[in-house]
Coordinates of C-alpha atoms and ligand atoms in Angstrom, one line a residue:
X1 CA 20.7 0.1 -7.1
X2 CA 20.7 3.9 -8.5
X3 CA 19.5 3.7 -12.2
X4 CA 22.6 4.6 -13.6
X5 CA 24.0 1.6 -11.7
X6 CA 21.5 -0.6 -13.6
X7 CA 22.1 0.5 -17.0
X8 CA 25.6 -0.1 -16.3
X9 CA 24.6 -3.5 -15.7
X10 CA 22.4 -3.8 -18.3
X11 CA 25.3 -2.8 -20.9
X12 CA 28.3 -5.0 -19.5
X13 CA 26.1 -8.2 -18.8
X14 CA 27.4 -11.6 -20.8
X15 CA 23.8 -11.5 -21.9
X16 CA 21.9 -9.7 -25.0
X17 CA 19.4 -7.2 -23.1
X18 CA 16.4 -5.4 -24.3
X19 CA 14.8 -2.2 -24.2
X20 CA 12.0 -0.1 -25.7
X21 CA 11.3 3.3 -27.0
X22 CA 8.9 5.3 -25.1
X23 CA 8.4 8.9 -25.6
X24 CA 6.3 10.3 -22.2
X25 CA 5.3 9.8 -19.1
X26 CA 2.4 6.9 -19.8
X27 CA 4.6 5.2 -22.6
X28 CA 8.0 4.8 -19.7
X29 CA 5.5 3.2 -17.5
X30 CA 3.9 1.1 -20.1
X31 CA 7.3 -0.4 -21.1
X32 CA 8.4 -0.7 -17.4
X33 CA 4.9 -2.5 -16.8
X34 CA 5.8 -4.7 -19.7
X35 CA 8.8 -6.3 -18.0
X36 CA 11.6 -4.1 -20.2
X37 CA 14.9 -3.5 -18.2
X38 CA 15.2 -0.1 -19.2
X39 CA 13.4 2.9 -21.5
X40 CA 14.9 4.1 -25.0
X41 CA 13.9 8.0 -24.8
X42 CA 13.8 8.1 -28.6
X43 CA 14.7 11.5 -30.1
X44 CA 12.0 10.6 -33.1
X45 CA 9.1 9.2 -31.1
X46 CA 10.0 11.7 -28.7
X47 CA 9.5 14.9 -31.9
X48 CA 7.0 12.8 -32.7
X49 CA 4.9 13.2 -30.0
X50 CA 4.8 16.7 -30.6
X51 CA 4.2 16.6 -34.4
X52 CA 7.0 18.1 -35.0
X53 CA 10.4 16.5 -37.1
X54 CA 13.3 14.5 -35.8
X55 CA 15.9 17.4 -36.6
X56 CA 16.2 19.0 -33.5
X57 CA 13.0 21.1 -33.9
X58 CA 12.4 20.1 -30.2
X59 CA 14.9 21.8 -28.0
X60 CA 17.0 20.3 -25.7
X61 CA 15.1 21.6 -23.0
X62 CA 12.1 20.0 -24.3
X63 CA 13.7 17.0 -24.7
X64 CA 14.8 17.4 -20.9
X65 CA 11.9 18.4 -19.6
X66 CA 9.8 15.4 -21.2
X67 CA 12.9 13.2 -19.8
X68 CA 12.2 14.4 -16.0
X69 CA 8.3 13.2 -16.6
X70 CA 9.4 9.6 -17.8
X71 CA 11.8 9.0 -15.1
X72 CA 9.6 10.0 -12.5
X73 CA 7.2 7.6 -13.6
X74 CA 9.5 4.5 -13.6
X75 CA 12.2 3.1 -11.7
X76 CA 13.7 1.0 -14.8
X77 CA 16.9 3.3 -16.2
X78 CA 16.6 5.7 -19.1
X79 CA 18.9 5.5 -22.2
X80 CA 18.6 9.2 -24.3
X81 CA 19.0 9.4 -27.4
X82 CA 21.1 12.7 -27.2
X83 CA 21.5 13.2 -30.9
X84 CA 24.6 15.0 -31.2
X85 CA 24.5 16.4 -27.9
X86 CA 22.7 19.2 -29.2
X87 CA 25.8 21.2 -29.7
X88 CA 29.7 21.4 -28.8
X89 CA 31.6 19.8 -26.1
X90 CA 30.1 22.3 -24.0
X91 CA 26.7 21.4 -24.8
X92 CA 27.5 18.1 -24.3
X93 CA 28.9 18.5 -20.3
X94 CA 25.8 20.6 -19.4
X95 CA 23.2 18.0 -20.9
X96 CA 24.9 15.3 -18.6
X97 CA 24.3 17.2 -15.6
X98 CA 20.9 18.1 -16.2
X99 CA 20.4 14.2 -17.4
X100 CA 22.3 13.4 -14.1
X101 CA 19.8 15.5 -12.3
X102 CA 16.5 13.9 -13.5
X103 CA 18.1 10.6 -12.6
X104 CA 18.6 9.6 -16.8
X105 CA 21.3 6.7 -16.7
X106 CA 23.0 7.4 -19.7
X107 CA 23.1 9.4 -22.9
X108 CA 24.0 8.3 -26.2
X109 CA 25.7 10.6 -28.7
X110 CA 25.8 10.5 -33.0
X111 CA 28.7 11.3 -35.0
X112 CA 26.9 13.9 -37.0
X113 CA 26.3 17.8 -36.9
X114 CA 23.8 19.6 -35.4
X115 CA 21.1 20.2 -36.6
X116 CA 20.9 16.1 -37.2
X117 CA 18.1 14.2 -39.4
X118 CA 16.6 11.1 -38.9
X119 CA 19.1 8.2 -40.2
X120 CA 16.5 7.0 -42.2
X121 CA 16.1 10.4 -44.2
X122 CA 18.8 10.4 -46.6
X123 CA 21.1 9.1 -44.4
X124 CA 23.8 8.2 -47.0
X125 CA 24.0 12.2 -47.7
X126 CA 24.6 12.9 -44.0
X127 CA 28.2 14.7 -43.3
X128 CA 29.9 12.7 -40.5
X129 CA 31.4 14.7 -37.8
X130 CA 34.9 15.4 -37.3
X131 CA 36.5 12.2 -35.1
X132 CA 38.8 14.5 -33.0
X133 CA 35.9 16.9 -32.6
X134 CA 33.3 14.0 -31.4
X135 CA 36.2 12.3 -29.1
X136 CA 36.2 15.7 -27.4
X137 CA 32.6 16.0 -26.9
X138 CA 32.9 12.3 -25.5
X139 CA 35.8 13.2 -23.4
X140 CA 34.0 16.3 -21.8
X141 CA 30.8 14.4 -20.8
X142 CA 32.6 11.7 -19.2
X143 CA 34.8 14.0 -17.6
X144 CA 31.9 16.1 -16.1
X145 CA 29.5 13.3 -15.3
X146 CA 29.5 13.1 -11.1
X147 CA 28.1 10.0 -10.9
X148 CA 30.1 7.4 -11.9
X149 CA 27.7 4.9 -13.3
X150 CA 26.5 6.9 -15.8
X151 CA 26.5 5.6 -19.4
X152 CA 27.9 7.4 -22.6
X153 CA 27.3 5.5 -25.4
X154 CA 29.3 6.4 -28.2
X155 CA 26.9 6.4 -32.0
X156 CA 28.7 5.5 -35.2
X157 CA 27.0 6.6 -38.2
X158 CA 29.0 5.9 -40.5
X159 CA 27.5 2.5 -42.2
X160 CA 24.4 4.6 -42.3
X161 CA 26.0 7.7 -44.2
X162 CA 28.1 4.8 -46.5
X163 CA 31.6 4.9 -45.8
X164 CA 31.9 1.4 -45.1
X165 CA 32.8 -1.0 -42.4
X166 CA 36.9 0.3 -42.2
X167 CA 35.8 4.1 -41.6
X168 CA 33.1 2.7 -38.6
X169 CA 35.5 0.4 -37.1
X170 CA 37.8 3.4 -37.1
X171 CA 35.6 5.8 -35.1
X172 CA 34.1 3.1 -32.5
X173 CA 37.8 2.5 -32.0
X174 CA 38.1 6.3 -31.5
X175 CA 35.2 6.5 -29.2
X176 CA 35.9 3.6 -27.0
X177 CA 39.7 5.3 -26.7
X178 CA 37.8 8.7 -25.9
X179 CA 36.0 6.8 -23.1
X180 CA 32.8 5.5 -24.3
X181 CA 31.3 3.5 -22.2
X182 CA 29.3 1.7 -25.0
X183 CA 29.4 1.4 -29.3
X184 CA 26.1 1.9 -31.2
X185 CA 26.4 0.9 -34.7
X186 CA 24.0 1.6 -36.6
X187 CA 22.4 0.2 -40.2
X188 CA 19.4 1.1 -42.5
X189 CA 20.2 -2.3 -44.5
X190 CA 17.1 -4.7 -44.1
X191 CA 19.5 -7.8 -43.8
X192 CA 22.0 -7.8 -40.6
X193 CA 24.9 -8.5 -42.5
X194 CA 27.2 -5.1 -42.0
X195 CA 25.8 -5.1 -38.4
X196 CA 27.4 -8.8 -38.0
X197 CA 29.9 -7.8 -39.6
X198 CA 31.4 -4.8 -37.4
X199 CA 30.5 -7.3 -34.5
X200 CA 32.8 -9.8 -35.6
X201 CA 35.7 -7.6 -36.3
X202 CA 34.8 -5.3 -33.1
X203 CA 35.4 -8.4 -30.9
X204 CA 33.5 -7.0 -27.6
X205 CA 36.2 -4.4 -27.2
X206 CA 33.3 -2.0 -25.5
X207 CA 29.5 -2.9 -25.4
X208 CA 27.6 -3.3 -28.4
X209 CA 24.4 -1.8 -28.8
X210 CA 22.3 -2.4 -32.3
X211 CA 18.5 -0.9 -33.4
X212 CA 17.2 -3.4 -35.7
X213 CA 14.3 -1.2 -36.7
X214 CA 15.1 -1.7 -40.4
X215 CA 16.4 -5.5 -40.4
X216 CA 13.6 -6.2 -37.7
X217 CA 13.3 -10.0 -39.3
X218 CA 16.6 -11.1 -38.0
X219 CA 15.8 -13.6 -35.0
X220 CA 17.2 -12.6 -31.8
X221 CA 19.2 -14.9 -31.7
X222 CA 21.1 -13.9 -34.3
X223 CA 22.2 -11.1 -32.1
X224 CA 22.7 -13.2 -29.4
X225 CA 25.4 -15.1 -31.3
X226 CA 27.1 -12.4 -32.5
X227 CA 27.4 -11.3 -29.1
X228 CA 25.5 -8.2 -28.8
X229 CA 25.3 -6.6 -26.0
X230 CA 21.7 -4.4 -26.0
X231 CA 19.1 -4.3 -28.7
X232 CA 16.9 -0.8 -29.0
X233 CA 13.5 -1.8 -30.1
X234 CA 13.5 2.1 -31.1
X235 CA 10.3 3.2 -31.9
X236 CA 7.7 0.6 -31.3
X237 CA 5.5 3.1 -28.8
X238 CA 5.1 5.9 -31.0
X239 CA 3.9 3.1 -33.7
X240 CA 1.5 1.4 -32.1
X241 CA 0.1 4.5 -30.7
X242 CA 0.0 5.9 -34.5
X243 CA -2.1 3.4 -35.3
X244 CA -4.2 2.6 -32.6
X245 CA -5.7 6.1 -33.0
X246 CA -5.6 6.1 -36.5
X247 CA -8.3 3.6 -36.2
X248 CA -9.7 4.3 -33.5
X249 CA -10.3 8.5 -34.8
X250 CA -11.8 6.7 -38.1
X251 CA -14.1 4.1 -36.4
X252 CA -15.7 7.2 -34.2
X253 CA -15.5 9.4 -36.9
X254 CA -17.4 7.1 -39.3
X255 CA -20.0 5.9 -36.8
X256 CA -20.9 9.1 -34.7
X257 CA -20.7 6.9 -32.0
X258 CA -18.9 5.6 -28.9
X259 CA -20.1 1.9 -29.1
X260 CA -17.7 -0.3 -31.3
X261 CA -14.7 1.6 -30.6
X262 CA -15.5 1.1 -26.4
X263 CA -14.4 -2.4 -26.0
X264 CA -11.3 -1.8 -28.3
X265 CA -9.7 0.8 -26.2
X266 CA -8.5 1.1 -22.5
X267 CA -11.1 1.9 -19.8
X268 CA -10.5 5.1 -18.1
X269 CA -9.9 3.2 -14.7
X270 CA -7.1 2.3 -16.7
X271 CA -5.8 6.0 -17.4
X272 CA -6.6 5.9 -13.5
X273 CA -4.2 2.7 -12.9
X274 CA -1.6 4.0 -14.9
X275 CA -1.6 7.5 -13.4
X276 CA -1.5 6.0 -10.0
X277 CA -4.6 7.2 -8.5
X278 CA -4.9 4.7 -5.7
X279 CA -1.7 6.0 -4.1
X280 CA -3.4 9.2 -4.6
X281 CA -6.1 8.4 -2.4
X282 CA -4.3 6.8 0.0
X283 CA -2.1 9.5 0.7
X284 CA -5.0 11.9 0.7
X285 CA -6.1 9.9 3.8
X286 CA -3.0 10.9 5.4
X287 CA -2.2 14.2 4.7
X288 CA -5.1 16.2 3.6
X289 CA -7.2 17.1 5.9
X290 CA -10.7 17.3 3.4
X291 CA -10.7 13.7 2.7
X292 CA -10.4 13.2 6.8
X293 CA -13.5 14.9 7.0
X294 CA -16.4 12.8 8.0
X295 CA -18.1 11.0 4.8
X296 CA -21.9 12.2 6.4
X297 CA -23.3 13.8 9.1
X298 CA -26.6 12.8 10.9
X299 CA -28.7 15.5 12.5
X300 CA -31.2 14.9 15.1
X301 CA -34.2 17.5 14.7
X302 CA -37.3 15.4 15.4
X303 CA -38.9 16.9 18.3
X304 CA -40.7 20.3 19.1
X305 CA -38.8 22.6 21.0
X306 CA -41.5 22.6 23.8
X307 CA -39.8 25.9 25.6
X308 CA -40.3 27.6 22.3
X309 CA -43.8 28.3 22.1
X310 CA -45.7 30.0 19.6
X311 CA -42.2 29.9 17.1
X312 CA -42.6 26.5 16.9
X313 CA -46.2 26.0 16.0
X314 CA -45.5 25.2 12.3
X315 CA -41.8 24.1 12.1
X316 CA -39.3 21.9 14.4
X317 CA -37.5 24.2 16.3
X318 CA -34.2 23.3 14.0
X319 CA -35.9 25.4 11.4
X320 CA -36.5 28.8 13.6
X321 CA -34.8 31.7 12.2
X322 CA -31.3 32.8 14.0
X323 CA -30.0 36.0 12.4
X324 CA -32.6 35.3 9.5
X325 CA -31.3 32.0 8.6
X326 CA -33.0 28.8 10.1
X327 CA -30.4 26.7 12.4
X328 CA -30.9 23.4 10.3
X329 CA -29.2 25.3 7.2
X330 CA -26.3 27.3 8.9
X331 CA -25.6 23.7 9.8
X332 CA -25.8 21.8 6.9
X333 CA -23.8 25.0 5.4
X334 CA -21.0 24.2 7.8
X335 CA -20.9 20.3 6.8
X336 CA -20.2 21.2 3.5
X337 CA -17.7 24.3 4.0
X338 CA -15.8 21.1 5.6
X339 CA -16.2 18.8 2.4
X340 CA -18.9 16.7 4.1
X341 CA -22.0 16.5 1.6
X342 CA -23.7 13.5 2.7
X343 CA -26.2 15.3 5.6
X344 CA -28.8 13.8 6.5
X345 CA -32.2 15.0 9.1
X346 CA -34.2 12.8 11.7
X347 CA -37.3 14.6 11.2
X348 CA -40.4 14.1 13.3
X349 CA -42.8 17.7 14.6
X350 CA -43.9 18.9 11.4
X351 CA -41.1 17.2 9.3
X352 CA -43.3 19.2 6.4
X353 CA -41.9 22.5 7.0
X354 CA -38.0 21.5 6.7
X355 CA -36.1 23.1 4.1
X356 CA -34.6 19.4 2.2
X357 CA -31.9 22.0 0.4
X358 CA -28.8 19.3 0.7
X359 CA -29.6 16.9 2.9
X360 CA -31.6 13.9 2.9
X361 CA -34.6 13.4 5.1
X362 CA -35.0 10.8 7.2
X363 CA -38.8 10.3 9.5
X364 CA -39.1 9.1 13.1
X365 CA -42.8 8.4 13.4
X366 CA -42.5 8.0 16.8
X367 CA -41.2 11.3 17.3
X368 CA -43.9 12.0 19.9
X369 CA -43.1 9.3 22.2
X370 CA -39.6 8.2 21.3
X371 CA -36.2 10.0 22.1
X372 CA -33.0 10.4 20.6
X373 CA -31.8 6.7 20.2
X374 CA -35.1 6.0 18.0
X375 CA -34.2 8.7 15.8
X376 CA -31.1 7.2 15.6
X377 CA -32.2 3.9 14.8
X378 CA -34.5 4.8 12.3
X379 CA -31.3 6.4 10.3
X380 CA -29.1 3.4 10.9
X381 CA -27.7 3.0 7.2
X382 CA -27.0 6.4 7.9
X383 CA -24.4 5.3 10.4
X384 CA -21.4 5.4 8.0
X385 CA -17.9 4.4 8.3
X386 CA -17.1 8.0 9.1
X387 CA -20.0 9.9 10.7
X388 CA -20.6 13.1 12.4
X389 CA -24.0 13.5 15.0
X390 CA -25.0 16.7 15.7
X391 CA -28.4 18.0 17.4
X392 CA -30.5 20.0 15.0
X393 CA -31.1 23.0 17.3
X394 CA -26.8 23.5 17.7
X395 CA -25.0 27.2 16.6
X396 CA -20.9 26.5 16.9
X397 CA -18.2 28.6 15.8
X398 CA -16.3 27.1 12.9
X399 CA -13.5 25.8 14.5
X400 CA -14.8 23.5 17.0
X401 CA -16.1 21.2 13.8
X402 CA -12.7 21.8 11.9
X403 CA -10.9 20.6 15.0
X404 CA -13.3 17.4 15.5
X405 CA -12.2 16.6 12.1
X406 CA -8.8 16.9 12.2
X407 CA -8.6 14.5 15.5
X408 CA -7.8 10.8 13.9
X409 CA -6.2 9.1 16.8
X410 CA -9.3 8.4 18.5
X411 CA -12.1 6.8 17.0
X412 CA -14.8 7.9 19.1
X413 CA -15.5 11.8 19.8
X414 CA -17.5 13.4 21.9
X415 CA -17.5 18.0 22.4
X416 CA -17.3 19.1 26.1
X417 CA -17.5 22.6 26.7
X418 CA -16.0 22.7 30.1
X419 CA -16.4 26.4 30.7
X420 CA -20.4 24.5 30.9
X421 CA -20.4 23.2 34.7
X422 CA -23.7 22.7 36.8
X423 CA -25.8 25.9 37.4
X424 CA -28.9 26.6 39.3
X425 CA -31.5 26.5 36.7
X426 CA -29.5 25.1 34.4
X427 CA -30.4 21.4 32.9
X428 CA -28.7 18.5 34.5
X429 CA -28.5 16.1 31.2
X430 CA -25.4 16.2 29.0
X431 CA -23.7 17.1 32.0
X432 CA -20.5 15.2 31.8
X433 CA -17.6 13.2 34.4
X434 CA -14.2 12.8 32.6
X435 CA -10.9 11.1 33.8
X436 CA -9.0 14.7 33.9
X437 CA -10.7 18.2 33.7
X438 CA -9.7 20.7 30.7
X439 CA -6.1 21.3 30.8
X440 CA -6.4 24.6 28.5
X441 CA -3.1 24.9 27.6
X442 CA -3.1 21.3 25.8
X443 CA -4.3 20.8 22.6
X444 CA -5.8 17.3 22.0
X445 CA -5.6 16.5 25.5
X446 CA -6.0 12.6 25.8
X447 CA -9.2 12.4 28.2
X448 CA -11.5 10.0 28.7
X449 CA -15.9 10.3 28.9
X450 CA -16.3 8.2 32.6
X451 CA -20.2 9.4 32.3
X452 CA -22.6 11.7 31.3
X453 CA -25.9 12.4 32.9
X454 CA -29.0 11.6 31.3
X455 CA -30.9 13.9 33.1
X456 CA -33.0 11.2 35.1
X457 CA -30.2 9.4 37.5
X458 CA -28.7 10.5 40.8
X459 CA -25.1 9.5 41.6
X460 CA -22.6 10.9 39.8
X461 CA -22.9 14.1 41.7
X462 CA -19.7 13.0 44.0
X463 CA -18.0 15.6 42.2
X464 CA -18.6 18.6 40.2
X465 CA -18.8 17.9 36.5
X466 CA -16.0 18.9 34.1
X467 CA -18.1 19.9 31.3
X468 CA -20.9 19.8 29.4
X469 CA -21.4 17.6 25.7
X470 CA -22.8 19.8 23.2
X471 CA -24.7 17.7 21.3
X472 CA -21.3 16.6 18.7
X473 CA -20.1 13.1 18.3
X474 CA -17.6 12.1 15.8
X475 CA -16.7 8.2 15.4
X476 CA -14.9 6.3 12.4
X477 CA -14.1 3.0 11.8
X478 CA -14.4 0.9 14.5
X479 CA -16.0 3.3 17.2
X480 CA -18.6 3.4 14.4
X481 CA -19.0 0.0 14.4
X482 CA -19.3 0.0 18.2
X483 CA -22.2 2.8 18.1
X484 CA -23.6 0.7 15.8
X485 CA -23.9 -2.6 17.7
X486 CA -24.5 -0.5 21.0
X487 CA -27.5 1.0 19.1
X488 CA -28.6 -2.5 18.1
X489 CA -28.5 -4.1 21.7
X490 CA -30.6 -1.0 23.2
X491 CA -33.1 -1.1 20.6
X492 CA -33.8 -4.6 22.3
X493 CA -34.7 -3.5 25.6
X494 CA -38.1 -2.4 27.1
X495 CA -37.5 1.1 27.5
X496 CA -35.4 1.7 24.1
X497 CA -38.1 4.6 23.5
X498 CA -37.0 6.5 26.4
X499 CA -33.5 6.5 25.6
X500 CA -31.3 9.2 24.2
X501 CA -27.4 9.4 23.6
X502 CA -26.2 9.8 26.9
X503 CA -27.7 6.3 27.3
X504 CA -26.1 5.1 24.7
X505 CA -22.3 6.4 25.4
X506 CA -22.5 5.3 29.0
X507 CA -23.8 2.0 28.0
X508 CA -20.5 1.7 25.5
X509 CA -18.4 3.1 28.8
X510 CA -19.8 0.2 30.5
X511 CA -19.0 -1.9 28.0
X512 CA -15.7 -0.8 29.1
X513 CA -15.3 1.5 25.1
X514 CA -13.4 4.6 25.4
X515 CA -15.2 8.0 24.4
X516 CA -12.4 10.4 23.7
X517 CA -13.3 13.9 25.2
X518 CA -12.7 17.1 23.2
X519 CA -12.7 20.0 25.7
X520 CA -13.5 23.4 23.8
X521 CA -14.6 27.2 26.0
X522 CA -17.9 28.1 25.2
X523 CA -18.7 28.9 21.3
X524 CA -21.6 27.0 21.3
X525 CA -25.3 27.6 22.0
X526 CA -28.5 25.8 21.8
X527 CA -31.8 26.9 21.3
X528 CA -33.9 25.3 24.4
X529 CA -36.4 29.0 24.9
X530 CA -36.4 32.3 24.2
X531 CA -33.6 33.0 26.0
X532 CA -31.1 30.9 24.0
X533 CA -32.9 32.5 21.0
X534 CA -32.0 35.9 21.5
X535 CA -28.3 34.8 22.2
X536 CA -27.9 32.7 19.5
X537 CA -29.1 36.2 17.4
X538 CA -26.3 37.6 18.8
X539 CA -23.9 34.8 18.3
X540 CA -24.7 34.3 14.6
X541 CA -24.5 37.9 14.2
X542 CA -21.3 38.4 15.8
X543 CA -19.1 35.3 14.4
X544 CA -20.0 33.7 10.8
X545 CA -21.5 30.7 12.1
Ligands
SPV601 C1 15.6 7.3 -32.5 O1 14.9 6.5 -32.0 O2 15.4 8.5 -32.5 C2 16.9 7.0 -33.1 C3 17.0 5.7 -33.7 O3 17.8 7.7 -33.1 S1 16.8 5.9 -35.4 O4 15.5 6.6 -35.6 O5 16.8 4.6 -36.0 O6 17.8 6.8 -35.9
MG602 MG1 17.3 9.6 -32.8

């Protein structure tokens, strides 16, 4: 049901309905939270709100522009006050369509002239408008309203201004004939009785809508009896807000401190709740691409660098200069270009010299006699939900992480160059079998890990290999939670100490797990001699690594 469809409702129901002032975004939601049936947008609380007075000091824009705020942030309808429709009949036609727009359900219109006051400032001294000039501006907003539900209530001031019950009845009778969808009498009297009055003689020709803000110790059902169609608690927001920080101002003032007033006032995961920043989040996992990026990354850079000789006599080989930054920090520098800040090191051969500069650092002891899954095991709790591995002696182009993050239908990752196939000379671990080669002109091609060499066995050699891992695994969720328990059961066999990742991803192939394959060309080096060193120079200097 549209909005304007409700208020409709709300207006021709048998029974007496309610509904509050609010005058912004938090105050529409408030009052929807609070179980109302639709929002008052109260011309007062609504100057209020900006300090300034209730005689059209606010323009209609403003008054517009504040509307499009409270209807976005509730789905109950919106009644404006419109004070005199902040002009002629032409005014008047244009305000409904911009209401329309911003999905307001109805306006309601006073019989006074523009600039208006506040009823309750010398009301009785108010000129009335002209009836034939008010039907008009009635006529024209009905006339250009394109949705049909949409409310024009029709607002008699004339009990307020003093000409007495004949004159209102008159112009409520004009209004309704003018094709108002609704009557609001209003009354500054603190007893009901004029209000009651007008009801009884009115008869429930159109709608009757009453704000009770000055005979607010009438019981309700006192309105019910006389038939009333909607009460306007009119400015009950703005109050309560006056003097909550009223006190609230004093209490800190007084005190020069934050501690009584703390338990008084709403918690800021309140504001949170109220501003919806759960749906925020959620969406974020959706659509944005930084809050898909990995929550930590875990890099492996415990041992040596045996090939590297003397450039390794003091520092792991993940701290050796390329292009006069040390690998370890171009990587961590990449992690956090992608939003991940959580890094952490498996540090082993002189652990001492490793530059800690935003990342945590994590020791294998072992690191002599223990491979890659030890490392591993030792940073377990660094195994997080969503987790990158990388090898600490790694130089990649950009991209290749960027694209590992933005792959989400998979929950287990692995990076195969395939322009990497077995060379003379060239090592046979990390070598790896998939269940299609690299289709180039696919992106995200679905292919599955079938093995990947470890370096030690014979027998996958039945067929040339399509690729090469480069030392990058991605998992979330539950592929983390399979690393995880993989991890766990190796650590319990005899030769866990031996073991490195291949291992462990063709122990979760056996386990019959799928490792998703992400095929990239080259871009990649690592630094295994002297050789790879004086590439990876080049590479660093020629890309921005
Ligand atoms: C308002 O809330 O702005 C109203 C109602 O118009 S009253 O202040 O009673 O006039
Ligand atoms: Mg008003």
């Amino acid at each position: 049901m549209t909005k304007a469809a409700r208020l409709r409702q709300i207006l021709f129901s048998p029974q007496t309905e309610f509904i509050l002032e609010a005058h912004n975004g938090i105050s529409a939601r408030i009052v929807e939270e609070a179980g109302f049936a639709g929002i008052w947008g109260s011309g007062l609380a609504m100057s209020a709100q900006f300090a300034v007075r209730d005689n059209n000091e606010l323009s209609w824009t403003q008054v517009v522009d504040m509307l499009e705020f409270m209807s976005d942030a509730t789905s109950i309808p919106i009644l404006l006050d419109g004070d005199t429709g902040y002009g002629d009949f032409n005014n008047m036609r244009r305000l409904v369509r911009k209401l329309e727009q911003r999905d307001v359900a109805g306006v309601c219109i006073e019989d006074k002239l523009f600039p208006k006051t506040n009823s309750f400032i010398q009301g009785e001294r108010q000129p009335l408008a002209d009836i034939e000039e008010f039907c008009g501006k009635i006529k024209s907003g009905k006339d250009h309203q394109l949705d049909d539900n949409f409310s024009i209530v029709a607002r008699v001031e004339a009990l307020i201004a003093g000409w007495g019950l004949e004159e209102a009845l008159k112009r409520a009778e004009a209004y309704r004939l003018a094709g108002a969808d609704a009557i609001l009498m209003h009354s500054k009297k603190s007893r009901p009785d004029e209000i009651l009055a007008f009801a009884k003689e009115w008869d429930n020709r159109a709608p009757l809508v009453i704000v009770p803000t000055k005979y607010y110790s009438t019981p309700t059902d006192v309105f019910r009896e006389a038939g009333i169609s909607l009460v306007i608690w009119a400015n009950h927001m703005m109050r309560a807000n006056i003097t909550a920080m009223q006190s609230v101002s004093a209490e800190i003032f007084s005190s020069q401190s934050l501690i009584n007033s703390e338990g008084r006032i709403a918690s800021v995961s309140e504001i949170f709740r109220l501003q919806g920043a759960d749906e925020l989040l959620e969406a974020e996992k959706l659509y944005s691409r930084s809050s898909r990026a990995a929550g930590s990354a875990l890099i492996l850079a415990a041992s040596r660098g045996d090939n590297l000789d003397e450039l390794t006599t003091d520092r792991p080989k993940a701290m050796i200069p390329v292009a006069g930054k040390p690998v370890l920090r171009r990587l961590v520098e990449k992690f956090k270009r992608q939003g991940i800040n959580d890094i952490s090191v498996v540090a082993g051969y002189a652990h001492e010299a490793i530059d800690k500069g935003g990342l945590e650092l994590i020791l294998n002891p072992d690191w002599e006699t223990s491979g890659e899954l030890s490392s591993m095991l030792q940073a377990k709790e660094k195994i997080t939900d969503d987790w990158i591995l990388v090898y600490g002696d790694l130089l990649f182009r950009s991209y290749i992480l960027h694209n590992l993050l933005d792959w989400d239908s998979s929950d287990l990752i692995i990076v195969v160059d395939s322009s990497e196939i077995e060379q003379p000379g060239i090592s046979q671990k990390d070598l790896v079998w998939c269940s299609s080669p690299d289709n180039r002109a696919m992106y995200q091609q679905q292919v599955a890990l079938e093995h990947i060499s470890t370096g030690a066995e014979s027998g996958w050699k039945e067929r040339k290999a399509d690729g090469r891992w480069i030392g990058m695994l991605r998992s979330h969720g539950e592929g983390t939670k399979k690393i995880s328990t993989a991890l766990e059961t190796l650590s319990n066999t005899a030769n866990f100490t031996q073991l490195g990742l291949p291992d462990l991803l063709n122990f979760l192939i056996g386990q019959g797990e799928r490792v998703q394959v992400m095929y990239i060309n080259g871009h990649w080096l690592d630094l295994n001699n002297l050789a790879d060193l004086e590439r990876a120079n080049d590479f660093a200097q020629g890309y921005q690594t």
